[in-house]
Coordinates of C-alpha atoms and ligand atoms in Angstrom, one line a residue:
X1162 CA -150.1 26.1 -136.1
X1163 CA -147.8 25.4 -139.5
X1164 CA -150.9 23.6 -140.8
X1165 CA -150.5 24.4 -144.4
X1166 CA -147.1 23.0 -144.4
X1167 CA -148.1 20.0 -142.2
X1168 CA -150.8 19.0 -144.4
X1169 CA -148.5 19.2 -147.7
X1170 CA -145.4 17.0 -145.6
X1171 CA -148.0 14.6 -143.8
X1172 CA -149.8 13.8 -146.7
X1173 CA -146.9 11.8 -147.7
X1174 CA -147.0 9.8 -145.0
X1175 CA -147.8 5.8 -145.6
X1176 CA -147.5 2.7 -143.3
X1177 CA -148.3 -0.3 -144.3
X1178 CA -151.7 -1.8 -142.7
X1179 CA -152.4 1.7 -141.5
X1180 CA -153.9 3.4 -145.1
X1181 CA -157.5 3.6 -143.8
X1182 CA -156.5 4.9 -140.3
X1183 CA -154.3 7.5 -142.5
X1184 CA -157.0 8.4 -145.1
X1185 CA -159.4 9.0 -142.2
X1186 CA -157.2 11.5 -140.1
X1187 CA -157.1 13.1 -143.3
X1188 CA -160.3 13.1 -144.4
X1189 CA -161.2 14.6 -140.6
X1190 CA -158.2 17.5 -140.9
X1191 CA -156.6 15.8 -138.0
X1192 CA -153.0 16.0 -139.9
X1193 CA -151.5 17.9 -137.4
X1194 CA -151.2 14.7 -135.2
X1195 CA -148.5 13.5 -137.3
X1196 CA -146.3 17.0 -136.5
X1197 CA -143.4 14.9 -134.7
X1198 CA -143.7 12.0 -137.3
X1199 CA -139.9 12.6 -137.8
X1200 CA -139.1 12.0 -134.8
X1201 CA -141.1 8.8 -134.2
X1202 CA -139.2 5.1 -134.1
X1203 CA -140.9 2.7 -135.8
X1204 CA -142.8 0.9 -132.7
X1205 CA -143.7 4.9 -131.8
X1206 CA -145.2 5.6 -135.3
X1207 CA -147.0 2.1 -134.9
X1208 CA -148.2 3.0 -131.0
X1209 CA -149.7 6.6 -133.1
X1210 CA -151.2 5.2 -135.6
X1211 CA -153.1 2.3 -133.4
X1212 CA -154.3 4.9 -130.9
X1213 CA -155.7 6.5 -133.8
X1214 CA -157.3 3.4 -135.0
X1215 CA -159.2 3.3 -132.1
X1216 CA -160.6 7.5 -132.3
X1217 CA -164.0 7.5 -133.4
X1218 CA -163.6 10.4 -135.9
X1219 CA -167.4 10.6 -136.4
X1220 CA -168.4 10.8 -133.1
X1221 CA -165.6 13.3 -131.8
X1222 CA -166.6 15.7 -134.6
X1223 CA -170.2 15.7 -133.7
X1224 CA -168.8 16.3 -129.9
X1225 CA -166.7 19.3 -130.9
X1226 CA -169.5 20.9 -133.3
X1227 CA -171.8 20.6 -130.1
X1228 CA -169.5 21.5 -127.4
X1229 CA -168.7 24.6 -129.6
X1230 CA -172.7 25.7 -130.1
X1231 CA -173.0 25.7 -126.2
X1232 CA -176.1 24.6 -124.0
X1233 CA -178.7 22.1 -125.5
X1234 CA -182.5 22.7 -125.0
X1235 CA -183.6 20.5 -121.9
X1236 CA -187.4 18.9 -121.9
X1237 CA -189.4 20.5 -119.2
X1238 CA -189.7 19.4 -115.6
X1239 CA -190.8 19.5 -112.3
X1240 CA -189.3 18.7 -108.6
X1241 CA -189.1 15.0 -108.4
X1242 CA -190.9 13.0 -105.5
X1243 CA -188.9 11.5 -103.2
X1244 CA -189.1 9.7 -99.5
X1245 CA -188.4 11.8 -97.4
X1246 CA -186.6 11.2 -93.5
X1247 CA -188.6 10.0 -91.1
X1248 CA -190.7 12.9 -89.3
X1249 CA -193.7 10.5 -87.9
X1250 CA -194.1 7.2 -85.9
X1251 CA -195.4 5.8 -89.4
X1252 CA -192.8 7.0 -91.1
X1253 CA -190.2 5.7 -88.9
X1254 CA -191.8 2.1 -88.7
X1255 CA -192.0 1.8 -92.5
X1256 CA -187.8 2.8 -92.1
X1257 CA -187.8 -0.2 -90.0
X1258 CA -189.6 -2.5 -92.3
X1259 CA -187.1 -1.3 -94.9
X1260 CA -184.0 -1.7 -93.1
X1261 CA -185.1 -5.5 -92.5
X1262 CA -186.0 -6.0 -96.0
X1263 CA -182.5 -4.7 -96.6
X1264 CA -180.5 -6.6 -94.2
X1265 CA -182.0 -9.6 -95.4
X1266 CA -181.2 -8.6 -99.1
X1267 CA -177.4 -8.3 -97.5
X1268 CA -177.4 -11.6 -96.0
X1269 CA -178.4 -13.8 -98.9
X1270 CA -175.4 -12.1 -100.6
X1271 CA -177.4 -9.7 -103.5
X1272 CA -175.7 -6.5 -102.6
X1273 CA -171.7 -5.7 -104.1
X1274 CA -170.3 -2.3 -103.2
X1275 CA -169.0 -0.2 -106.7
X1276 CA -166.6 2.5 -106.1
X1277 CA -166.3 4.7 -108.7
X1278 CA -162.4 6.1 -109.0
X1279 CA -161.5 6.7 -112.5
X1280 CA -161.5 10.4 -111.6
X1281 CA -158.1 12.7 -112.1
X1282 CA -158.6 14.4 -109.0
X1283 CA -157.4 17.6 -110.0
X1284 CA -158.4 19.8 -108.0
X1285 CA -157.3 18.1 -105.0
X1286 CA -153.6 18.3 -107.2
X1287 CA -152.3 15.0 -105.1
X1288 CA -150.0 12.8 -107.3
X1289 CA -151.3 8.9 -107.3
X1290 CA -155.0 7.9 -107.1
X1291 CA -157.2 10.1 -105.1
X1292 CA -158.1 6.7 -103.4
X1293 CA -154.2 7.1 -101.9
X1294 CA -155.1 10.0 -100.2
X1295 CA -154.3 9.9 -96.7
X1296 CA -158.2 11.4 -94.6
X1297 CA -158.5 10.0 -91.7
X1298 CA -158.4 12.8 -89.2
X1299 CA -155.8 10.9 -86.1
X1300 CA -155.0 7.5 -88.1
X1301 CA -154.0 9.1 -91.4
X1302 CA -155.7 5.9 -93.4
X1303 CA -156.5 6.5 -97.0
X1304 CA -159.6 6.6 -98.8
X1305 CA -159.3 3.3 -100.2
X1306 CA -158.7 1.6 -96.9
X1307 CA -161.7 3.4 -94.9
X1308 CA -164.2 1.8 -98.0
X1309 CA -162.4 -1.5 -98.1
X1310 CA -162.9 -2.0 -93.9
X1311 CA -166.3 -0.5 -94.1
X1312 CA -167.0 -3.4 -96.6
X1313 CA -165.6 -5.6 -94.9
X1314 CA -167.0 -4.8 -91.3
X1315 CA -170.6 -5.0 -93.5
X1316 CA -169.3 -8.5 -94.3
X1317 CA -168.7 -9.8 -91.0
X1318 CA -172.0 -8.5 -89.6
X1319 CA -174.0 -9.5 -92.1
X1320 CA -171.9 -12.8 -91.8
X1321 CA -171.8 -12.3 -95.8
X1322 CA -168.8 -11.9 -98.4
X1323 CA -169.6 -8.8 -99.8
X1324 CA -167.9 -7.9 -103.6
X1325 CA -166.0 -4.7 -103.8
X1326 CA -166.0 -3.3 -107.9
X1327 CA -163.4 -0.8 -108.6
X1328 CA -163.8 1.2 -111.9
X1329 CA -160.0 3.1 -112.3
X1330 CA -158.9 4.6 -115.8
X1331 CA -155.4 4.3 -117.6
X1332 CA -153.9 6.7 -115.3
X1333 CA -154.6 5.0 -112.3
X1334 CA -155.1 1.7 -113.1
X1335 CA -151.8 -0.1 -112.1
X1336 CA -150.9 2.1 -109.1
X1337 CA -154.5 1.2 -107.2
X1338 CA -153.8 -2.6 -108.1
X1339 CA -150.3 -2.6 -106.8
X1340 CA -151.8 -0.8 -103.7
X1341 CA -154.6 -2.7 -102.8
X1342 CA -152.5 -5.8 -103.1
X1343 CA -149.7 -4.7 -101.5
X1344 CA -152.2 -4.2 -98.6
X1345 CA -153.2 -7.0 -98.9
X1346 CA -156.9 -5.4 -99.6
X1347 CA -157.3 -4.8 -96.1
X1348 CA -158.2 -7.8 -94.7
X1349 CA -160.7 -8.5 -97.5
X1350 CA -160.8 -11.9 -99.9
X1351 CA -159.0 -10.8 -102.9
X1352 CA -161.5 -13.0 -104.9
X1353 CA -163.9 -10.6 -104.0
X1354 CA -162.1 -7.0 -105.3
X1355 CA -162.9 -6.4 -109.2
X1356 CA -160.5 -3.8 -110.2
X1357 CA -161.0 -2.9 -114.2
X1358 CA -160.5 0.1 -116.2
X1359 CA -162.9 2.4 -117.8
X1360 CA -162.2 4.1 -121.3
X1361 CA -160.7 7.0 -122.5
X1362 CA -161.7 9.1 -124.7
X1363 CA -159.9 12.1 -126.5
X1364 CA -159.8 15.6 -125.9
X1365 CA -159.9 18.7 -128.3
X1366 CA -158.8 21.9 -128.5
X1367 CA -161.0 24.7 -129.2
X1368 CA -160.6 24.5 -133.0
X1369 CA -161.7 20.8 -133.1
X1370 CA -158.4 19.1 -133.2
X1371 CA -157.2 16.3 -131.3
X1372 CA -154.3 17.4 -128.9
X1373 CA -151.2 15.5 -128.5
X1374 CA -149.7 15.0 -125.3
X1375 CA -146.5 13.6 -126.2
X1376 CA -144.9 13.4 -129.9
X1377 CA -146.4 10.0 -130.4
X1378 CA -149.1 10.2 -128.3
X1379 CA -152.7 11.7 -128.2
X1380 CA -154.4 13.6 -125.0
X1381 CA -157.1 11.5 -123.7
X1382 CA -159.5 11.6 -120.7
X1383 CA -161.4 9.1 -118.6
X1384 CA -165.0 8.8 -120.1
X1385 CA -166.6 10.3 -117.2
X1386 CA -168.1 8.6 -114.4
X1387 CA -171.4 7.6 -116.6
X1388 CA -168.3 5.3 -118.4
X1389 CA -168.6 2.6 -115.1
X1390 CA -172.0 1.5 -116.6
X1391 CA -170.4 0.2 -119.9
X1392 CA -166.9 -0.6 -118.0
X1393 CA -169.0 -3.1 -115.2
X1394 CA -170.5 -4.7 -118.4
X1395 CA -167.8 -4.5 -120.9
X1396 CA -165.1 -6.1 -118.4
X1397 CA -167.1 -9.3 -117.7
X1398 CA -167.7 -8.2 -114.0
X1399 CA -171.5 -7.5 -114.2
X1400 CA -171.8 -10.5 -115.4
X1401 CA -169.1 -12.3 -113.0
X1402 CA -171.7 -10.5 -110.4
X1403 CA -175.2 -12.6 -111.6
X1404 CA -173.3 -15.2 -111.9
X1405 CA -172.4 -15.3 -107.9
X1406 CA -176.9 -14.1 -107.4
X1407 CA -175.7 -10.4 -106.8
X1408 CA -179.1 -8.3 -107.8
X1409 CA -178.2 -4.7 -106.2
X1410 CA -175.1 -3.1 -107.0
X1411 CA -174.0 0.1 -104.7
X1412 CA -172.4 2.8 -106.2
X1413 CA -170.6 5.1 -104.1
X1414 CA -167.2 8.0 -105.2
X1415 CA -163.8 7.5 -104.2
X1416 CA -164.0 10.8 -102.7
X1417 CA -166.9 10.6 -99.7
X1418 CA -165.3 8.9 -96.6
X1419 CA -168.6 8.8 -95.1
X1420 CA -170.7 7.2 -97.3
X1421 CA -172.9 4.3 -96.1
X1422 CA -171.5 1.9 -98.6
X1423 CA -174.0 -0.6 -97.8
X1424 CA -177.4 0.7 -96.6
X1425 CA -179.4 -1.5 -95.6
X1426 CA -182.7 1.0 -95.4
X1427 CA -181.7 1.9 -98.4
X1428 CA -181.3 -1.4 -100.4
X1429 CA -184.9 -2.3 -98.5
X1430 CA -186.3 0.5 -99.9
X1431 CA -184.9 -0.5 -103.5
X1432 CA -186.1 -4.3 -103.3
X1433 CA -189.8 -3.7 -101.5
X1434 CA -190.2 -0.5 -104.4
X1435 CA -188.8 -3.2 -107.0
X1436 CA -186.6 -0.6 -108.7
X1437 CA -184.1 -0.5 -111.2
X1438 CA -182.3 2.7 -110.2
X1439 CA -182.7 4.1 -106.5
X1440 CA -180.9 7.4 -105.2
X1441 CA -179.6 9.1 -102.2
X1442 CA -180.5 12.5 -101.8
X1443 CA -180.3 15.7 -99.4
X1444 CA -181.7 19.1 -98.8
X1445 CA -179.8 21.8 -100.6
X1446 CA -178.1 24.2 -97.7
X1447 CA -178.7 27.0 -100.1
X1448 CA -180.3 27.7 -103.6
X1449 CA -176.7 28.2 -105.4
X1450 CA -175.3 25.1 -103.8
X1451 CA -173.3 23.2 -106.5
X1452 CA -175.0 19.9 -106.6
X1453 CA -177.3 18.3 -109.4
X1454 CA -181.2 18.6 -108.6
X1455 CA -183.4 15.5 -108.8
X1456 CA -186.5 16.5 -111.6
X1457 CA -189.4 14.6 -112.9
X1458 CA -189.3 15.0 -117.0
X1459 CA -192.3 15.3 -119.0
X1460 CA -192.2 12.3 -120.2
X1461 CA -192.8 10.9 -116.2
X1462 CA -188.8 9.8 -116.5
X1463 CA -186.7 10.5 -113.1
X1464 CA -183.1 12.3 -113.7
X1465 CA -180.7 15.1 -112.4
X1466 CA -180.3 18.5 -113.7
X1467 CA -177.0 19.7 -113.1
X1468 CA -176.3 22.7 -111.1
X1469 CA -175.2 24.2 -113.9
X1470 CA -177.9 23.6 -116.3
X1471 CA -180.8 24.8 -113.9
X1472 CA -181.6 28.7 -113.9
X1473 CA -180.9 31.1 -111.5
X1474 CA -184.9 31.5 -111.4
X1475 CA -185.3 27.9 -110.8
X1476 CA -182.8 27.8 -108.4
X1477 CA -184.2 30.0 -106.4
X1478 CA -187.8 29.2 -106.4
X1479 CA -190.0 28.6 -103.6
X1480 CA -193.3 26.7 -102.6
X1481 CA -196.4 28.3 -100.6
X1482 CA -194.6 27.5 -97.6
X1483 CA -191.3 29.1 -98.7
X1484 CA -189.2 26.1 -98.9
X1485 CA -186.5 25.4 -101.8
X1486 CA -188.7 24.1 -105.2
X1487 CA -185.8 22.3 -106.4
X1488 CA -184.3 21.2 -102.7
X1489 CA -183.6 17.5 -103.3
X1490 CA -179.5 17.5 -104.3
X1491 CA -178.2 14.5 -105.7
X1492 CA -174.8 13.1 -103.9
X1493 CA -173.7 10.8 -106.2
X1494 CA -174.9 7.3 -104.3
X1495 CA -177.3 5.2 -106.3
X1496 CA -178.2 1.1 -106.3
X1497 CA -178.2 -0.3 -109.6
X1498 CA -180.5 -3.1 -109.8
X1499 CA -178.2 -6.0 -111.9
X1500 CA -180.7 -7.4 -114.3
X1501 CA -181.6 -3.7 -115.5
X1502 CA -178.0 -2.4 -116.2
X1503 CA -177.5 -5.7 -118.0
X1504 CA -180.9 -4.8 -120.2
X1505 CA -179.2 -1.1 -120.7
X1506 CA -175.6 -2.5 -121.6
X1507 CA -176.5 -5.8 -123.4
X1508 CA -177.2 -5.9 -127.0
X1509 CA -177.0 -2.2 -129.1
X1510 CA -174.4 -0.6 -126.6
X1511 CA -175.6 1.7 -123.8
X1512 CA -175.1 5.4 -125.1
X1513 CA -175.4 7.9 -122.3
X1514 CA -174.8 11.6 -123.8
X1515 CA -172.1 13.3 -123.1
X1516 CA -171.3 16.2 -121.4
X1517 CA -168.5 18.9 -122.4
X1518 CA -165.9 21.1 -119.8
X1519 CA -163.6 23.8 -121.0
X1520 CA -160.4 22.8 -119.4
X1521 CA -156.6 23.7 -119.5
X1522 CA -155.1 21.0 -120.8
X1523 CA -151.4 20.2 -121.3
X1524 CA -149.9 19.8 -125.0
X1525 CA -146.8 19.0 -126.8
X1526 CA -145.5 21.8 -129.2
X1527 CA -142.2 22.4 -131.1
X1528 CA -140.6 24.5 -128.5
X1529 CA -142.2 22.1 -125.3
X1530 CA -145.3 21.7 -123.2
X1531 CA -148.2 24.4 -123.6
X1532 CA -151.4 24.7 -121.8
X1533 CA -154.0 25.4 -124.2
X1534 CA -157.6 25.9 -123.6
X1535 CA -159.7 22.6 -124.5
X1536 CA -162.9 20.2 -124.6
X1537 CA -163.4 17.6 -122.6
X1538 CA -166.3 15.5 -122.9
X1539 CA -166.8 13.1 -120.4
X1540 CA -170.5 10.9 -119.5
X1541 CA -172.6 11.1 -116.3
X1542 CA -174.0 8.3 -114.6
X1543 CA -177.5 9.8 -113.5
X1544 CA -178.0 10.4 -117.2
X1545 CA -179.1 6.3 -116.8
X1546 CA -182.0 7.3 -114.4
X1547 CA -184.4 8.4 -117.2
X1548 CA -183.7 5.2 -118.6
X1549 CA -185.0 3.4 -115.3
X1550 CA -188.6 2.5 -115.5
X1551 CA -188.7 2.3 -111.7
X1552 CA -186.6 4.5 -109.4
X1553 CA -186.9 5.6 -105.4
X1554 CA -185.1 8.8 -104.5
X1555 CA -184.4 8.7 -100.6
X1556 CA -183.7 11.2 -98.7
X1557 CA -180.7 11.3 -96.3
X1558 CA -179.2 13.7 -93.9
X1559 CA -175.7 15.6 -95.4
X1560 CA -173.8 15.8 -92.1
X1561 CA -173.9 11.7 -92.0
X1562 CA -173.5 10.9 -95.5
X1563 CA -171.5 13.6 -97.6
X1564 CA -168.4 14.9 -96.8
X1565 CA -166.7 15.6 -100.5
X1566 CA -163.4 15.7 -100.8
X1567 CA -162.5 18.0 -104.0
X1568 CA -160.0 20.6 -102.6
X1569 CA -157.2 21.2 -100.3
X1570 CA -158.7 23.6 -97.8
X1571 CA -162.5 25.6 -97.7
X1572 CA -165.3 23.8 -99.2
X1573 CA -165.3 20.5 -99.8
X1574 CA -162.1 20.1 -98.8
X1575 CA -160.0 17.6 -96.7
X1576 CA -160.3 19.8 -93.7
X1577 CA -164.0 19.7 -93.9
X1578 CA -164.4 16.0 -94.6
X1579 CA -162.4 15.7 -91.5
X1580 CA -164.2 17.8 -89.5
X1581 CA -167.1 16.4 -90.6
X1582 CA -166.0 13.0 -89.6
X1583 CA -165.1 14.1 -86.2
X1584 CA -168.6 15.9 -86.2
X1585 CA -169.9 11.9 -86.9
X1586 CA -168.0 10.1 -84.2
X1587 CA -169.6 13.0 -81.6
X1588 CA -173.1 12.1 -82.8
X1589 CA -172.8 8.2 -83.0
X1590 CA -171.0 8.5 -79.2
X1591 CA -173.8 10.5 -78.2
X1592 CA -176.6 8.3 -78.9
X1593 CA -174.7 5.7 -77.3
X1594 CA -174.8 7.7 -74.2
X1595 CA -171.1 8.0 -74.1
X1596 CA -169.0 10.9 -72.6
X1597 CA -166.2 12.7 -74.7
X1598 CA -164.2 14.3 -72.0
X1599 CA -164.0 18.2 -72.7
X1600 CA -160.3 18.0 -74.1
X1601 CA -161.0 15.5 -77.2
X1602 CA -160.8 17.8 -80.1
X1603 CA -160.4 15.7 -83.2
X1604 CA -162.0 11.9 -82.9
X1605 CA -162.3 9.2 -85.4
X1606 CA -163.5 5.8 -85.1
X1607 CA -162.4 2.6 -87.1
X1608 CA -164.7 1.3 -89.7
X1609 CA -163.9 -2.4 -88.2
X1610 CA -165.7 -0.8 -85.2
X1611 CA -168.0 0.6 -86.4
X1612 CA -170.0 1.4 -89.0
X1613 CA -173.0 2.9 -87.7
X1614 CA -173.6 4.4 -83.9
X1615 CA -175.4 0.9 -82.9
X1616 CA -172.1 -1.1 -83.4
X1617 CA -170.7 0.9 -81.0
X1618 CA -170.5 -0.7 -77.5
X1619 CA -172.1 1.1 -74.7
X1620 CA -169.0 0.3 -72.2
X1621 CA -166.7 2.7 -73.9
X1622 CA -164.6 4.9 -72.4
X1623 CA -162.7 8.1 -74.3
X1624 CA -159.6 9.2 -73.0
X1625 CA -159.8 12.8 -72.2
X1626 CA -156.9 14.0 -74.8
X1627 CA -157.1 15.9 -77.8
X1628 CA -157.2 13.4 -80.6
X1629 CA -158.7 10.0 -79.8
X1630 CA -158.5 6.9 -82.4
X1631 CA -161.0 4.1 -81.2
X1632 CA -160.6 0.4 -82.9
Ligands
UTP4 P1 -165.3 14.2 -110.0 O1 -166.2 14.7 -111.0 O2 -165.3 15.0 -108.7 O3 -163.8 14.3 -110.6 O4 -165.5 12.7 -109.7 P2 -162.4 14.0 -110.0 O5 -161.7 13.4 -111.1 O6 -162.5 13.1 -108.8 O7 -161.9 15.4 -109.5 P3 -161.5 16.7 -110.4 O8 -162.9 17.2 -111.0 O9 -160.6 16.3 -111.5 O10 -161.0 17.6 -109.4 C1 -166.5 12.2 -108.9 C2 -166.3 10.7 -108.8 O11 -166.3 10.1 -110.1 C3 -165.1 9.4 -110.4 C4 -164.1 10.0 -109.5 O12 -163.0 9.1 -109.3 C5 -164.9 10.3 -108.3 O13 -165.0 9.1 -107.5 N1 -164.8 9.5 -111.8 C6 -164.9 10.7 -112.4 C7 -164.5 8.4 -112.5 O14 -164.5 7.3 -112.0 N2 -164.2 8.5 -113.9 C8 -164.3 9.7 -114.5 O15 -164.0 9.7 -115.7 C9 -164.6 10.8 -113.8

């Protein structure tokens, strides 16, 4: 760009109570974000100049000089242990003892759901928080609302109040409040929904600059979801959590309609292992499947290695008897144990790495909006597992528990989170013993119904049409 010329006209630039955040956009070569200075009102220079105030300069240098060198050297590893289903009589009774140690957990009130849905969603390219996004295959009812009545059909059979956390971002922030309440959250005590923003942080294109967005404005991201860790403390509501004798916190994404928000063998697995961090896990359908691998470090540490970061050769390794090396895929559902996250965020701030994507990203120029080529850096959150001194990885089956909703149509798509739901209604009927008449193509079944197959009572009867709805 006309940097010469920028930095001889910008240099001039002075505001009173501003000097330091002007010497140090300066002293980073970050002039160019005063280009539309001149067209700036006063309150617009002001808003500039206190976005600025808040840019770690330091820090976002150090990202770009990082992003720009490429891949980091990871510490060695191996495949980390995990529980796996049940295949015995053994196992299945220890699943048992679990799921009562759970349930229990539940009922004194220890567990709060945390959705994570700070996310931009692009890919799906819907316009309002992906949460708004209409899944259900017949009723049409949103992401949001199919968490908020799973939550609250938890509640009412573990005859419990159970708190629902919402992490959004600037983007999304006010539309998913006005939503929720104008929905009066479902049916659920609005005492009980904790709605707070996570931060941004800037982007940069792939000379190191900031980018602006608008005139006055900077282009900033959501901090990635490894931000909801600092967010839950930084907005009071980890704390707003001990205080009501919440120890397990259940993190689930906006995007998985068929999460089991609250698991009960899951939590009982968490509380009788006493761990800090616990995660869900499934088999990888094939070695170039684009999902995170659970690893044991050298250190003895438990983490993910993302898809991208794990070799071809490692991918694709086998044991003696042929089976995936790396096969345990991490889906994105962990319990947070309260007193550890507020040992991580308390005191010297948590600092969970982050990670860099080249992205198109859109930019204000002289002659109008440009896509340019750009860094964003945004934190995960099972970079906190190596920080756990205790962690469980569990084992679940995909077709009940992950159905990601990324894309339109193909893989991970809307069509195959609803077929996939369908797929789960068929299965949950079926061990109830109960017919679907051959015409029923596409089925879905309420959350306030039912949130596992044994909810489901045994005297039902499907019409025999092509899309059936039960309530
Ligand atoms: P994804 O990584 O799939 O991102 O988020 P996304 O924003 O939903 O979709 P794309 O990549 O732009 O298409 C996984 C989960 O993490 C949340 C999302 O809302 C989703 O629940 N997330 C992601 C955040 O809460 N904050 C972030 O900064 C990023």
């Amino acid at each position: 760009m006309q940097g010469t010329a920028y930095a001889l006209e910008t240099a001039m630039i002075a505001f009173r109570g501003f000097e330091d955040v002007i010497r140090r956009v300066h002293e980073y070569g970050q002039e160019h974000v005063f280009a539309f200075w001149d067209m700036l009102d006063e309150p617009g220079r002001r808003e500039l100049l206190n976005e600025l105030r808040s840019v770690d300069f330091s820090q976002m240098k150090d990202l770009y000089t990082r992003a720009s060198q490429g891949a980091t050297q990871q510490p060695g590893f191996e495949p980390a242990p995990y529980i796996p289903l049940p295949a015995s009589a053994g196992d299945r009774l220890e699943w048992e003892r679990a799921r009562e140690r759970g349930e229990s957990e539940i009922r004194a009130g220890k567990v709060a759901a945390f959705l994570v849905a700070g996310g931009q969603g692009s890919r799906l390219g819907f316009d309002g928080p992906k949460g708004m996004f209409r899944v259900g295959p017949v009723s049409g009812k949103t992401l949001f609302q199919i968490h908020a009545e799973k939550i609250l059909k938890y509640g009412r059979k573990y005859c419990v109040s159970i708190p629902w956390l919402i992490m959004t971002s600037e983007a999304n922030h006010e539309d998913t409040v006005s939503y929720l309440r104008g929905e009066k959250f479902f049916g659920l005590d609005g005492k009980d929904v904790l709605v707070f923003p996570q931060n941004m942080i800037p982007s940069m294109d792939e000379r190191g600059r900031l980018i602006l967005e608008e005139p006055g404005r900077i282009f900033r991201n959501p901090d990635g979801h490894g931000g909801s860790l600092t967010a839950l403390a930084g907005s009071g509501a980890l704390a707003e959590m001990e205080r009501r004798g919440v120890r397990i916190i259940s993190y689930f994404q906006v995007d998985n309609p068929l999460v089991r928000i609250v698991d009960p063998v899951f939590i009982g697995f968490h509380a009788m292992r006493e761990a800090d961090i616990s995660s869900k896990g499934l088999m990888k359908a094939y070695p170039g499947e684009k999902i995170g691998v659970f690893v044991r470090f050298e250190d003895g540490t438990t983490g993910v290695v993302e898809y991208s970061d794990l070799s071809t050769e490692l991918q694709e390794q086998r044991d003696a008897n042929g089976a995936l090396r790396f096969c345990m895929g991490s889906i994105a559902i962990h319990l947070f144990g309260v007193s550890f996250l507020k040992s991580i965020t308390g005191g010297s701030a948590l600092s969970l790495p982050f990670h860099v994507a080249k992205k198109k990203i859109r930019s204000h120029a002289a002659g109008g909006p440009i896509e340019l080529d750009g860094y964003k850096f945004e934190k995960f959150v099972f970079d906190a597992l190596p920080l756990a001194p205790r962690n469980v990885v569990l084992e679940t089956s995909r077709e009940d528990e992950f159905a990601p909703v990324k894309n339109r149509t193909g893989v991970d798509s809307v069509d195959s989170a609803r077929e996939l739901m369908t797929g789960q209604c068929r299965r949950w009927l079926a061990e109830r013993s109960i017919r679907v008449p051959g015409k029923v193509r596409v089925l879905e079944i309420s959350p306030l119904c039912a949130v596992e197959a044994e909810d489901l009572p045994s005297n039902l009867s499907i019409p025999d049409s092509e899309t059936v709805y039960l309530e």
